[in-house]
Amino acid sequence: MAAKSQPNIPKAKSLDGVTNDRTASQGQWGRAWEVDWFSLASVIFLLLFAPFIVYYFIMACDQYSCALTGPVVDIVTGHARLWDIWAKTPPITRKAAQLYTLWVTFQVLLYTSLPDFCHKFLPGYVGGIQEGAVTPAGVVNKYQINGLQAWLLTHLLWFANAHLLSWFSPTIIFDNWIPLLWCANILGYAVSTFAMVKGYFFPTSTRDWTCSAARMGAASSGAGSPRSLSAPTHPPTGRGTTASCWCPASGAWPATSTTSAT
């Protein structure tokens, strides 16, 4: 659920439909946090190994009757190679891609077309238009919270199909679950890439657009260089900005940078 706004912080409505918080230090995510090395290492571990861990569990269930140690034992003892396990993996199919596209389209329609009504009769449930977390620049975006409603309608349709409509087989996910897994991973990486590109080039709020140079770039360019006396010390604020950005700490345009934007 979306976080509620902080009552003691003055806000003002902006022209783009978001609430602007005047105190940037109240940001609840992004560069407002000091991230320790353990958290950073954990995130990197999940990004690198989460797909492989899921694939390992799926293959253990599909090829080894859910014996989680089966693949490791076979590889160590020489009874199987990684290529053998990969060769038995069902590939993505056109049917699975079509099913997944229809599923995602249906969920998007549920989100965009039906305002939440569950909060009107479920005590304690916070739904409808809600304020999100305060961004590092002090912006509070509005979100339509209707996930529970979409979940209920999806299951209602599922049971209606199984008992009355017979539009598709009730075991359609089980029959295509590994090809659907590929589709889910492809969409997940596509959405993540889009979010990163959006943060660089067209953020929801331009005041949340910022870059920080990599340490290597700062060391190689040298802080306090003559260029830092005349060049701008803030990132561009217009939409359609480039991936390069000015770093006031090094006085250079870094080749590598990070961004936090919505």
Coordinates of C-alpha atoms in Angstrom, one line a residue:
M1 CA 0.0 0.0 0.0
A2 CA 1.1 3.5 -0.5
A3 CA 2.6 5.4 2.4
K4 CA 0.5 8.2 3.8
S5 CA 1.8 11.8 3.6
Q6 CA 3.6 13.4 6.5
P7 CA 1.2 15.9 8.2
N8 CA 3.9 18.3 9.4
I9 CA 5.5 19.0 6.1
P10 CA 4.1 21.8 3.9
K11 CA 3.1 20.8 0.4
A12 CA 2.0 22.5 -2.7
K13 CA 0.3 21.2 -5.8
S14 CA 2.4 21.4 -9.0
L15 CA 1.3 21.7 -12.6
D16 CA 2.1 18.1 -13.4
G17 CA -0.4 16.7 -10.8
V18 CA 2.1 15.7 -8.1
T19 CA 2.4 17.1 -4.6
N20 CA 5.7 18.9 -4.0
D21 CA 7.2 18.6 -0.6
R22 CA 9.2 21.6 0.5
T23 CA 11.6 19.7 2.6
A24 CA 13.8 17.5 0.4
S25 CA 15.5 15.9 3.4
Q26 CA 12.2 14.1 4.2
G27 CA 12.7 11.8 1.2
Q28 CA 11.9 8.2 2.0
W29 CA 13.8 6.4 -0.8
G30 CA 16.5 6.9 -3.4
R31 CA 19.4 9.1 -2.5
A32 CA 17.7 10.1 0.7
W33 CA 19.2 6.9 2.3
E34 CA 22.8 6.1 3.3
V35 CA 23.1 2.5 1.9
D36 CA 25.6 0.2 3.7
W37 CA 27.7 -2.3 1.9
F38 CA 25.7 -5.3 3.1
S39 CA 22.5 -3.9 1.6
L40 CA 24.3 -3.1 -1.6
A41 CA 25.9 -6.6 -1.8
S42 CA 22.5 -8.2 -1.1
V43 CA 20.8 -6.2 -3.9
I44 CA 23.6 -7.1 -6.4
F45 CA 23.4 -10.8 -5.3
L46 CA 19.6 -10.8 -6.0
L47 CA 20.0 -9.1 -9.4
L48 CA 22.7 -11.5 -10.5
F49 CA 21.5 -14.8 -9.0
A50 CA 17.8 -14.6 -8.5
P51 CA 16.9 -15.8 -12.0
F52 CA 19.4 -18.7 -11.7
I53 CA 18.0 -19.7 -8.3
V54 CA 14.5 -19.8 -9.7
Y55 CA 15.7 -21.8 -12.7
Y56 CA 17.4 -24.3 -10.4
F57 CA 14.3 -24.9 -8.4
I58 CA 12.2 -25.3 -11.5
M59 CA 14.6 -27.8 -13.1
A60 CA 14.8 -29.7 -9.8
C61 CA 11.1 -30.1 -9.8
D62 CA 10.7 -30.7 -13.5
Q63 CA 13.6 -33.2 -14.0
Y64 CA 14.4 -34.6 -10.5
S65 CA 10.9 -34.9 -9.0
C66 CA 11.5 -31.9 -6.7
A67 CA 14.7 -33.4 -5.2
L68 CA 16.7 -30.1 -4.7
T69 CA 20.0 -31.9 -4.3
G70 CA 19.5 -34.0 -7.4
P71 CA 21.0 -31.7 -10.0
V72 CA 24.1 -31.0 -7.8
V73 CA 24.6 -34.7 -7.0
D74 CA 24.4 -35.6 -10.7
I75 CA 26.8 -32.9 -11.8
V76 CA 29.3 -33.7 -9.1
T77 CA 29.2 -37.4 -9.7
G78 CA 29.4 -37.0 -13.5
H79 CA 26.0 -38.4 -14.3
A80 CA 24.9 -35.2 -15.9
R81 CA 26.4 -32.0 -17.2
L82 CA 25.0 -28.5 -17.1
W83 CA 24.3 -28.7 -20.8
D84 CA 22.3 -31.9 -20.3
I85 CA 20.0 -30.1 -17.8
W86 CA 19.7 -27.1 -20.1
A87 CA 18.9 -29.2 -23.2
K88 CA 15.9 -30.7 -21.3
T89 CA 14.5 -27.3 -20.5
P90 CA 11.3 -26.6 -22.3
P91 CA 11.7 -23.5 -24.5
I92 CA 9.4 -20.5 -24.8
T93 CA 6.5 -21.2 -27.1
R94 CA 4.2 -19.0 -29.1
K95 CA 1.2 -20.3 -27.1
A96 CA 2.8 -19.3 -23.8
A97 CA 3.7 -15.8 -25.3
Q98 CA 0.2 -15.3 -26.4
L99 CA -1.3 -16.4 -23.1
Y100 CA 1.1 -14.2 -21.1
T101 CA 0.4 -11.2 -23.4
L102 CA -3.4 -11.7 -22.8
W103 CA -2.8 -12.0 -19.1
V104 CA -0.8 -8.8 -18.8
T105 CA -3.2 -6.9 -21.0
F106 CA -6.1 -8.0 -18.8
Q107 CA -4.3 -7.0 -15.6
V108 CA -3.4 -3.6 -17.1
L109 CA -7.1 -3.1 -18.0
L110 CA -8.1 -4.0 -14.5
Y111 CA -5.7 -1.4 -13.1
T112 CA -6.5 1.5 -15.5
S113 CA -10.2 1.0 -16.1
L114 CA -11.7 0.1 -12.7
P115 CA -11.2 2.4 -9.7
D116 CA -10.8 0.6 -6.4
F117 CA -14.1 -0.1 -4.5
C118 CA -12.7 -2.6 -1.9
H119 CA -11.8 0.2 0.5
K120 CA -15.5 1.1 0.7
F121 CA -16.5 -2.1 2.4
L122 CA -13.3 -3.6 3.8
P123 CA -12.4 -2.0 7.2
G124 CA -8.8 -1.1 7.5
Y125 CA -8.0 -1.5 3.8
V126 CA -6.4 1.5 2.2
G127 CA -7.2 1.7 -1.5
G128 CA -8.1 4.1 -4.2
I129 CA -6.0 7.2 -5.0
Q130 CA -3.2 7.3 -2.4
E131 CA 0.0 9.2 -1.9
G132 CA 3.3 7.4 -2.4
A133 CA 6.5 7.8 -0.6
V134 CA 8.3 11.2 -0.5
T135 CA 11.0 11.2 -3.1
P136 CA 14.5 12.7 -2.4
A137 CA 13.4 15.9 -4.1
G138 CA 10.3 16.2 -1.9
V139 CA 7.7 15.0 -4.5
V140 CA 4.8 12.9 -3.5
N141 CA 3.2 11.0 -6.4
K142 CA -0.3 9.8 -6.6
Y143 CA -1.1 6.1 -7.2
Q144 CA -4.3 4.1 -7.8
I145 CA -4.2 1.3 -5.2
N146 CA -6.5 -1.5 -6.6
G147 CA -4.4 -4.6 -6.6
L148 CA -6.7 -6.5 -4.2
Q149 CA -9.7 -5.7 -6.4
A150 CA -7.8 -7.0 -9.5
W151 CA -6.9 -10.2 -7.5
L152 CA -10.5 -10.8 -6.5
L153 CA -11.9 -10.2 -10.0
T154 CA -9.2 -12.5 -11.6
H155 CA -10.0 -15.3 -9.2
L156 CA -13.8 -14.8 -9.7
L157 CA -13.3 -15.1 -13.5
W158 CA -11.1 -18.2 -13.0
F159 CA -13.8 -20.0 -10.9
A160 CA -16.5 -18.9 -13.3
N161 CA -14.6 -20.3 -16.2
A162 CA -13.8 -23.6 -14.4
H163 CA -17.5 -24.2 -13.5
L164 CA -19.6 -22.4 -16.1
L165 CA -17.9 -20.7 -19.0
S166 CA -15.2 -23.3 -20.0
W167 CA -13.2 -20.7 -22.0
F168 CA -9.9 -22.3 -21.2
S169 CA -8.6 -25.3 -19.3
P170 CA -8.2 -24.8 -15.5
T171 CA -4.8 -26.4 -15.8
I172 CA -3.6 -23.9 -18.4
I173 CA -0.8 -22.5 -16.1
F174 CA 0.4 -26.0 -15.1
D175 CA 0.4 -27.1 -18.7
N176 CA 2.6 -24.1 -19.8
W177 CA 4.4 -23.1 -16.6
I178 CA 8.0 -23.2 -17.7
P179 CA 7.4 -21.3 -21.0
L180 CA 5.4 -18.9 -18.9
L181 CA 8.4 -18.6 -16.6
W182 CA 10.5 -17.4 -19.5
C183 CA 7.8 -14.8 -20.4
A184 CA 7.7 -13.5 -16.9
N185 CA 11.5 -13.1 -16.7
I186 CA 11.6 -11.3 -20.1
L187 CA 8.9 -8.9 -19.0
G188 CA 10.6 -8.3 -15.7
Y189 CA 13.9 -7.3 -17.3
A190 CA 12.1 -5.2 -19.9
V191 CA 10.2 -3.3 -17.2
S192 CA 13.4 -2.8 -15.2
T193 CA 15.3 -1.5 -18.2
F194 CA 12.4 0.8 -19.1
A195 CA 12.4 2.2 -15.5
M196 CA 16.1 2.9 -15.7
V197 CA 15.8 4.6 -19.0
K198 CA 12.8 6.6 -17.8
G199 CA 14.8 7.8 -14.8
Y200 CA 17.5 9.1 -17.1
F201 CA 15.5 10.7 -19.9
F202 CA 11.9 11.5 -18.8
P203 CA 11.4 11.3 -15.0
T204 CA 8.0 12.0 -13.5
S205 CA 9.5 15.0 -11.7
T206 CA 12.6 16.7 -13.1
R207 CA 13.6 17.8 -9.6
D208 CA 14.3 14.1 -8.9
W209 CA 16.8 13.8 -11.8
T210 CA 20.3 13.7 -10.4
C211 CA 23.6 11.9 -11.1
S212 CA 26.6 11.1 -9.1
A213 CA 29.9 10.2 -10.7
A214 CA 31.7 6.9 -10.1
R215 CA 34.7 7.1 -7.8
M216 CA 37.0 6.1 -10.5
G217 CA 35.8 9.0 -12.7
A218 CA 36.2 11.4 -9.9
A219 CA 39.7 10.3 -9.2
S220 CA 40.8 10.3 -12.9
S221 CA 39.4 13.8 -13.6
G222 CA 40.5 15.4 -10.4
A223 CA 38.4 17.5 -8.1
G224 CA 38.8 21.3 -8.3
S225 CA 39.9 21.3 -11.9
P226 CA 39.7 24.6 -13.8
R227 CA 36.6 23.5 -15.6
S228 CA 34.7 23.4 -12.3
L229 CA 35.0 27.2 -12.0
S230 CA 33.0 28.0 -15.1
A231 CA 30.8 25.0 -15.9
P232 CA 27.4 24.4 -14.4
T233 CA 27.2 22.6 -11.1
H234 CA 23.7 21.1 -11.5
P235 CA 22.0 18.6 -13.8
P236 CA 19.8 19.9 -16.6
T237 CA 16.2 20.2 -15.6
G238 CA 14.4 19.8 -18.9
R239 CA 12.9 16.6 -20.2
G240 CA 14.8 14.7 -22.8
T241 CA 18.1 15.1 -21.0
T242 CA 21.2 13.1 -21.9
A243 CA 22.7 10.3 -19.9
S244 CA 25.8 12.3 -19.2
C245 CA 25.6 14.8 -16.3
W246 CA 27.7 17.3 -14.5
C247 CA 29.4 16.2 -11.3
P248 CA 30.3 19.1 -9.1
A249 CA 32.6 16.9 -7.0
S250 CA 35.0 16.0 -9.8
G251 CA 34.4 18.9 -12.2
A252 CA 34.0 16.5 -15.0
W253 CA 31.4 14.8 -17.2
P254 CA 31.7 11.2 -15.9
A255 CA 31.4 8.2 -18.2
T256 CA 29.6 6.2 -15.6
S257 CA 26.9 7.6 -13.3
T258 CA 23.9 6.6 -11.3
T259 CA 20.5 8.2 -11.3
S260 CA 17.5 8.2 -8.9
A261 CA 14.3 9.4 -10.5
T262 CA 10.7 8.4 -10.7

